Structures are given as C-alpha cells and as structure tokens.
Short mmCIF file of C-alpha atoms in Angstrom, two decimals:
data_model
loop_
_atom_site.label_atom_id
_atom_site.label_comp_id
_atom_site.label_asym_id
_atom_site.label_seq_id
_atom_site.Cartn_x
_atom_site.Cartn_y
_atom_site.Cartn_z
CA UNK A 29 -0.64 1.31 27.98
CA UNK A 30 -1.81 -2.47 27.56
CA UNK A 31 -3.24 -2.27 30.96
CA UNK A 32 -6.54 -0.69 31.42
CA UNK A 33 -7.33 -0.59 35.09
CA UNK A 34 -8.32 -3.06 37.80
CA UNK A 35 -10.64 -6.10 37.34
CA UNK A 36 -11.43 -7.46 40.78
CA UNK A 37 -10.29 -7.57 44.35
CA UNK A 38 -10.56 -10.66 46.49
CA UNK A 39 -10.75 -9.79 50.28
CA UNK A 40 -10.43 -12.05 53.11
CA UNK A 41 -12.64 -11.42 56.18
CA UNK A 42 -13.48 -13.11 59.31
CA UNK A 43 -17.15 -12.36 59.36
CA UNK A 44 -18.48 -13.27 55.91
CA UNK A 45 -22.02 -12.68 56.48
CA UNK A 46 -21.89 -9.37 57.78
CA UNK A 47 -19.45 -8.06 55.19
CA UNK A 48 -21.61 -9.55 52.20
CA UNK A 49 -24.75 -7.27 53.91
CA UNK A 50 -22.50 -4.35 54.06
CA UNK A 51 -21.13 -4.52 50.36
CA UNK A 52 -24.97 -5.10 49.18
CA UNK A 53 -26.08 -2.12 51.31
CA UNK A 54 -22.85 -0.22 49.49
CA UNK A 55 -24.80 -0.50 46.20
CA UNK A 56 -22.52 -3.41 44.78
CA UNK A 57 -24.78 -6.20 43.30
CA UNK A 58 -24.42 -9.73 45.05
CA UNK A 59 -24.08 -12.42 42.59
CA UNK A 60 -24.01 -15.25 45.22
CA UNK A 61 -21.42 -16.75 47.45
CA UNK A 62 -19.81 -13.48 48.16
CA UNK A 63 -19.30 -12.31 44.58
CA UNK A 64 -20.12 -8.75 43.73
CA UNK A 65 -20.64 -6.96 40.46
CA UNK A 66 -20.56 -3.16 39.54
CA UNK A 67 -22.83 -1.35 37.01
CA UNK A 68 -20.47 -1.31 34.29
CA UNK A 69 -17.32 -3.48 35.49
CA UNK A 70 -18.87 -6.91 35.70
CA UNK A 71 -17.83 -8.91 38.47
CA UNK A 72 -15.25 -6.92 40.67
CA UNK A 73 -15.50 -8.04 44.24
CA UNK A 74 -15.14 -11.49 46.09
CA UNK A 75 -15.36 -11.90 49.73
CA UNK A 76 -13.83 -15.18 51.17
CA UNK A 77 -13.46 -16.35 54.81
CA UNK A 78 -10.11 -15.67 56.47
CA UNK A 79 -8.67 -15.49 60.08
CA UNK A 80 -8.10 -11.88 59.55
CA UNK A 81 -8.94 -9.15 57.38
CA UNK A 82 -6.59 -8.96 54.22
CA UNK A 83 -6.29 -8.46 50.53
CA UNK A 84 -5.85 -12.06 48.80
CA UNK A 85 -5.98 -11.29 45.36
CA UNK A 86 -5.67 -8.29 42.93
CA UNK A 87 -6.72 -8.85 39.27
CA UNK A 88 -5.56 -6.08 36.94
CA UNK A 89 -7.01 -6.06 33.25
CA UNK A 90 -5.28 -6.28 30.05
CA UNK A 91 -6.06 -5.88 26.43
CA UNK A 92 -4.90 -9.19 24.96
CA UNK A 93 -2.39 -12.04 24.96
CA UNK A 94 0.66 -9.82 23.86
CA UNK A 95 0.19 -7.53 26.85
CA UNK A 96 0.22 -10.64 29.22
CA UNK A 97 3.35 -11.87 27.53
CA UNK A 98 4.85 -8.30 27.97
CA UNK A 99 4.01 -8.37 31.86
CA UNK A 100 5.27 -12.07 32.12
CA UNK A 101 8.64 -11.19 30.71
CA UNK A 102 9.13 -7.89 32.91
CA UNK A 103 8.59 -10.13 35.95
CA UNK A 104 10.81 -12.86 34.78
CA UNK A 105 13.55 -9.94 34.42
CA UNK A 106 12.86 -9.20 38.02
CA UNK A 107 13.55 -12.94 39.09
CA UNK A 108 9.76 -13.08 40.25
CA UNK A 109 8.18 -16.40 39.46
CA UNK A 110 5.11 -16.67 37.40
CA UNK A 111 2.32 -18.96 36.51
CA UNK A 112 1.39 -18.43 32.66
CA UNK A 113 -1.71 -19.31 31.19
CA UNK A 114 -3.05 -18.22 27.78
CA UNK A 115 -5.23 -15.12 28.97
CA UNK A 116 -3.61 -14.38 32.21
CA UNK A 117 -0.44 -14.61 34.30
CA UNK A 118 -0.23 -14.82 38.08
CA UNK A 119 2.22 -14.06 40.50
CA UNK A 120 2.71 -12.95 44.16
CA UNK A 121 3.65 -9.66 45.36
CA UNK A 122 6.95 -10.40 47.15
CA UNK A 123 6.35 -8.19 50.37
CA UNK A 124 2.76 -8.45 51.02
CA UNK A 125 1.94 -12.03 49.59
CA UNK A 126 -0.93 -10.90 47.66
CA UNK A 127 -1.57 -12.86 44.73
CA UNK A 128 -1.48 -10.44 41.63
CA UNK A 129 -3.45 -11.85 38.25
CA UNK A 130 -3.24 -9.87 35.20
CA UNK A 131 -6.05 -11.31 32.95
CA UNK A 132 -7.61 -10.41 29.44
CA UNK A 133 -10.62 -8.42 30.33
CA UNK A 134 -12.67 -6.16 28.31
CA UNK A 135 -12.44 -2.53 28.74
CA UNK A 136 -15.08 -0.66 30.97
CA UNK A 137 -17.74 1.02 28.71
CA UNK A 138 -20.38 3.20 29.83
CA UNK A 139 -23.06 2.89 27.14
CA UNK A 140 -24.98 5.08 26.69
CA UNK A 141 -22.54 7.55 28.17
CA UNK A 142 -23.93 9.21 31.27
CA UNK A 143 -25.12 12.87 30.63
CA UNK A 144 -23.13 15.34 32.62
CA UNK A 145 -24.65 16.73 35.69
CA UNK A 146 -25.98 20.41 35.07
CA UNK A 147 -24.72 22.75 38.12
CA UNK A 148 -25.52 26.30 38.36
CA UNK A 149 -22.52 28.86 39.21
CA UNK A 150 -22.02 32.55 39.33
CA UNK A 151 -23.05 34.05 35.95
CA UNK A 152 -23.58 30.83 34.56
CA UNK A 153 -26.98 28.94 34.36
CA UNK A 154 -26.86 25.44 32.96
CA UNK A 155 -30.14 24.39 34.39
CA UNK A 156 -33.69 25.80 34.87
CA UNK A 157 -36.25 24.98 37.76
CA UNK A 158 -35.39 22.51 40.67
CA UNK A 159 -32.05 20.37 40.53
CA UNK A 160 -32.26 17.27 38.79
CA UNK A 161 -30.60 15.25 41.83
CA UNK A 162 -33.96 15.63 43.82
CA UNK A 163 -35.34 13.29 41.38
CA UNK A 164 -32.97 10.40 42.01
CA UNK A 165 -34.55 7.84 44.31
CA UNK A 166 -32.64 4.72 43.47
CA UNK A 167 -29.87 3.31 45.55
CA UNK A 168 -26.54 4.69 44.57
CA UNK A 169 -24.66 2.02 42.56
CA UNK A 170 -20.99 2.07 41.81
CA UNK A 171 -19.96 2.05 38.23
CA UNK A 172 -16.64 0.44 38.46
CA UNK A 173 -13.70 -0.43 40.78
CA UNK A 174 -11.37 2.50 40.63
CA UNK A 175 -8.41 1.71 43.03
CA UNK A 176 -6.99 -0.05 46.05
CA UNK A 177 -4.63 1.01 48.58
CA UNK A 178 -2.20 -1.39 50.23
CA UNK A 179 0.16 -0.79 53.32
CA UNK A 180 3.65 -2.49 52.61
CA UNK A 181 6.50 -2.82 55.08
CA UNK A 182 9.09 -2.69 52.06
CA UNK A 183 7.71 0.41 49.94
CA UNK A 184 10.73 0.27 47.62
CA UNK A 185 10.15 -3.52 46.75
CA UNK A 186 6.39 -3.08 46.41
CA UNK A 187 6.83 -0.07 44.08
CA UNK A 188 9.32 -1.96 41.84
CA UNK A 189 7.06 -4.90 41.47
CA UNK A 190 4.07 -2.53 40.37
CA UNK A 191 6.14 -0.29 38.17
CA UNK A 192 9.05 -2.36 36.55
CA UNK A 193 7.32 -5.63 36.83
CA UNK A 194 3.60 -4.72 35.88
CA UNK A 195 4.29 -1.63 33.68
CA UNK A 196 2.29 0.65 36.41
CA UNK A 197 3.34 4.42 35.95
CA UNK A 198 3.56 7.00 38.88
CA UNK A 199 1.26 9.78 39.03
CA UNK A 200 2.37 11.68 42.42
CA UNK A 201 4.31 10.88 45.59
CA UNK A 202 3.23 11.38 49.00
CA UNK A 203 6.61 12.60 50.31
CA UNK A 204 8.78 9.52 50.55
CA UNK A 205 6.08 7.54 52.21
CA UNK A 206 3.61 6.37 49.49
CA UNK A 207 3.04 6.69 45.65
CA UNK A 208 0.08 6.75 43.40
CA UNK A 209 0.19 4.37 40.67
CA UNK A 210 -1.96 3.93 37.58
CA UNK A 211 -2.57 1.23 35.09
CA UNK A 212 -5.28 3.35 33.22
CA UNK A 213 -5.90 6.81 32.37
CA UNK A 214 -7.38 7.66 35.88
CA UNK A 215 -4.80 9.32 38.28
CA UNK A 216 -4.10 6.28 40.39
CA UNK A 217 -5.65 2.51 40.59
CA UNK A 218 -3.08 1.40 43.29
CA UNK A 219 -1.56 3.58 45.92
CA UNK A 220 1.25 1.92 47.93
CA UNK A 221 2.29 3.32 51.30
CA UNK A 222 4.70 2.18 54.08
CA UNK A 223 3.47 0.74 56.81
CA UNK A 224 4.37 -1.31 59.95
CA UNK A 225 2.62 -4.21 58.66
CA UNK A 226 1.22 -5.37 55.22
CA UNK A 227 -2.50 -4.80 54.99
CA UNK A 228 -5.38 -3.39 52.76
CA UNK A 229 -6.29 0.04 53.62
CA UNK A 230 -9.12 0.70 51.34
CA UNK A 231 -11.04 0.05 48.03
CA UNK A 232 -12.55 2.86 45.93
CA UNK A 233 -15.37 2.65 43.88
CA UNK A 234 -16.70 5.34 41.13
CA UNK A 235 -20.00 6.86 41.16
CA UNK A 236 -21.61 9.61 38.87
CA UNK A 237 -20.99 12.83 40.59
CA UNK A 238 -20.51 14.50 44.01
CA UNK A 239 -24.36 14.08 44.76
CA UNK A 240 -24.10 10.26 44.36
CA UNK A 241 -21.00 10.47 46.86
CA UNK A 242 -23.13 12.22 49.23
CA UNK A 243 -26.40 10.26 48.63
CA UNK A 244 -24.52 6.99 49.03
CA UNK A 245 -22.79 7.77 52.21
CA UNK A 246 -26.15 9.16 53.65
CA UNK A 247 -28.14 6.10 52.89
CA UNK A 248 -25.07 3.74 54.26
CA UNK A 249 -25.02 5.92 57.50
CA UNK A 250 -28.51 6.46 58.18
CA UNK A 251 -29.28 3.31 60.20
CA UNK A 252 -25.48 2.66 60.83
CA UNK A 253 -23.67 5.57 61.86
CA UNK A 254 -20.67 3.67 62.93
CA UNK A 255 -19.97 3.13 59.59
CA UNK A 256 -18.45 6.92 59.22
CA UNK A 257 -14.88 7.21 58.78
CA UNK A 258 -14.05 10.60 56.80
CA UNK A 259 -16.08 12.74 54.37
CA UNK A 260 -17.30 14.49 52.55
CA UNK A 261 -14.18 16.08 51.07
CA UNK A 262 -11.89 16.38 48.10
CA UNK A 263 -8.35 15.13 47.37
CA UNK A 264 -5.48 17.15 46.10
CA UNK A 265 -3.77 14.06 44.38
CA UNK A 266 -6.34 12.82 41.87
CA UNK A 267 -8.61 15.78 42.75
CA UNK A 268 -11.79 13.29 43.24
CA UNK A 269 -14.51 13.93 45.85
CA UNK A 270 -14.56 11.38 48.48
CA UNK A 271 -16.25 9.74 51.36
CA UNK A 272 -15.04 7.05 53.30
CA UNK A 273 -16.71 4.17 55.13
CA UNK A 274 -15.90 1.13 57.09
CA UNK A 275 -16.89 -2.38 56.60
CA UNK A 276 -17.73 -4.77 59.52
CA UNK A 277 -14.15 -6.20 59.18
CA UNK A 278 -12.18 -3.06 59.52
CA UNK A 279 -11.57 -2.40 55.80
CA UNK A 280 -12.23 1.06 54.33
CA UNK A 281 -14.46 1.67 51.08
CA UNK A 282 -14.82 4.92 49.41
CA UNK A 283 -17.33 6.45 47.17
CA UNK A 284 -15.43 8.79 44.67
CA UNK A 285 -16.18 11.07 41.55
CA UNK A 286 -14.45 13.26 39.31
CA UNK A 287 -10.98 11.77 39.36
CA UNK A 288 -8.28 13.27 37.47
CA UNK A 289 -7.19 11.81 34.07
CA UNK A 290 -3.82 11.08 32.59
CA UNK A 291 -4.23 10.53 28.60
CA UNK A 292 -1.67 7.82 27.33
CA UNK A 293 -0.24 10.13 24.84
CA UNK A 294 -0.09 13.23 27.16
CA UNK A 295 3.18 13.85 29.20
CA UNK A 296 2.51 13.80 33.16
CA UNK A 297 5.12 14.86 35.60
CA UNK A 298 4.77 13.27 39.10
CA UNK A 299 4.68 15.86 42.06
CA UNK A 300 5.88 15.40 45.32
CA UNK A 301 3.12 16.05 47.90
CA UNK A 302 3.89 16.97 51.57
CA UNK A 303 1.92 17.18 54.61
CA UNK A 304 -1.82 17.51 54.40
CA UNK A 305 -1.72 18.23 50.60
CA UNK A 306 -0.82 14.56 50.27
CA UNK A 307 -4.17 13.84 52.11
CA UNK A 308 -6.58 16.27 51.09
CA UNK A 309 -7.62 19.65 49.41
CA UNK A 310 -10.77 20.30 51.64
CA UNK A 311 -12.90 18.60 54.00
CA UNK A 312 -13.03 17.72 57.45
CA UNK A 313 -9.47 16.71 59.10
CA UNK A 314 -9.06 13.11 58.69
CA UNK A 315 -9.16 11.02 62.06
CA UNK A 316 -6.52 9.43 63.68
CA UNK A 317 -8.06 5.93 62.63
CA UNK A 318 -8.06 6.83 58.89
CA UNK A 319 -4.28 7.31 59.12
CA UNK A 320 -3.72 4.08 61.57
CA UNK A 321 -6.73 1.97 61.53
CA UNK A 322 -7.77 0.61 65.30
CA UNK A 323 -6.79 -2.78 64.62
CA UNK A 324 -3.35 -1.97 63.17
CA UNK A 325 -1.92 -3.29 66.18
CA UNK A 326 -3.68 -6.51 66.13
CA UNK A 327 -2.97 -6.94 62.40
CA UNK A 328 0.58 -6.56 63.42
CA UNK A 329 0.18 -9.20 66.37
CA UNK A 330 -1.54 -11.61 63.77
CA UNK A 331 1.04 -11.54 61.15
CA UNK A 332 3.92 -12.11 63.44
CA UNK A 333 1.91 -15.05 65.07
CA UNK A 334 1.44 -16.39 61.55
CA UNK A 335 5.25 -16.05 60.83
CA UNK A 336 5.97 -17.86 64.21
#
C-alpha cells in the first residue's frame, strides 16, 4: 500500500483560544499559532478560525512521488479536479467540501519501540510486585493521529472518492450506514457515515495502552467533567480501547489503544456489523449526543444558510 496513514487534520473552530487550551491539555504539543504535534507523528493538527466547527483539510501520507502520481491518475479517472505538485496532490471531496491533500511524508516510526506493558492473568504472571503504571506521572501524550470520522450527506459518493480515488481499502461496514476505511495497516484511518449534514464527528489519537487511555481521560476530566462523552469501552470494529471527550467547539476527540492491524500482504474480508456491534463490544451505552451531536441541528441550519 503506497499510502501509510493520516498526516494531519486542519479543523475550523469559532473559539480558537479555548480549543488551543483544550488540545494542549489533551497532551498534544502546541507549536504555536494553533499548530500541534504528536510524539512520533510530527505536526498533525492545526486549528484555524471558522464561523462553525468543520473539518477544513485532511492530509494523507504517501511514500514517494510515484504514489502521488498514482493517486492523481485515479482521481482524474473519476473526473475529480486535482492540483498537482512534485510531492503532493490537492483535491476537494465532492460532497463535504473537505480539502484533501495526499503528500509525501515519512512513515511514523517509534524508536526505540515501546516495551510491551506486562499484565498478569489467571495462571500467567508477567510481572512481580506493584504494577508499573503507578510510576507513570507524566501527562499522557498521544503518539500519532490514528483516524478521523466524517459525516456525509452522500455516503456512496464519499466512499467512492476515498476507495476508488485515493486507494483506501474497506475494513468493515456498519450496516449500510457507514464504512471503516484504511490507508495503513491499522483497521481504519477514516470512517465515513451517512448523516443529515456534512460534519466532522471525531478525531482519534493513539496512546500506549489501556492505562494511558484511562489516565489521559482522568486528567482531562479532573477539573472539566463536562468534557466527558463516552468511555471507557472497547470497540468491536478495530477492537481498540476508547474514551471520547468533547472540545469547546463540539468536536469529539478519542484516546485509543490496541487497534486491530491488517498487514498489507494478508487477506482481510470486511464484515457487515449490525446494531450495537457496529458501535462497541463492551462499556457503558453510548449517549444520544454521541450518535447525534447536540449541535447537529445548528450545523444543518448553518449549512443551509451558507448555501442560501
């Protein structure tokens, strides 16, 4: 696979300073001017001012110029206009209006590799003495941007753009309402879902293990319980542990760990997941505001006003 993950998201928000503070608390490194870096992925988030919250640009990482040419050719075959540069190609997803840039970017490498967390189990002792997580005192810091979830008013067209135009692969379907798509060995890097309005549902950020998921959320909620949305739990699709929080603009952000992987040379057959299986395997039930964000009606009104 020539693509190897998400590079960066650019998110428009009406309340820039509040959101800069939020994502700093979330553990991303603020580089200045609303730009943030992860531990291993470099600059992967930019916040800019916008009248309403929205995903402005999604950057996807590719290995080299040949991969850029391949993507440009596929998009051209779909009749989608592109702007070609030596190390990138820029286009616009036709339904949501999101700018999508495929750019040459180094693969995320963790050096040295993070040692596996020892966990004891029935009849299995992997560690002695006190659990090592109690010695973790630093703020949880995400290692990379894992995936983004986009609501679209035309699921078929948006899926065709990502799969046939960019080269994503389908990992699983959520009935006929959503699809988990990957451009790396992880189970999904983009999830597209049918929605009454085009919007960004959430971004997801990888941490080391379930303890880091819990520690990160605990710290975020300690003085701001209103940030809580859903967690702790484990998804069925992707199998990752999760905890969702909400930024001051209304976007959800997820800590995750232990995602399923789909090696490039291994066959993978997408499943069609129905009901709660498409949402989670265990955990508290998702609140209504996760399935339909509180500001969805306002976003619909704003979108119609813009068109008018």
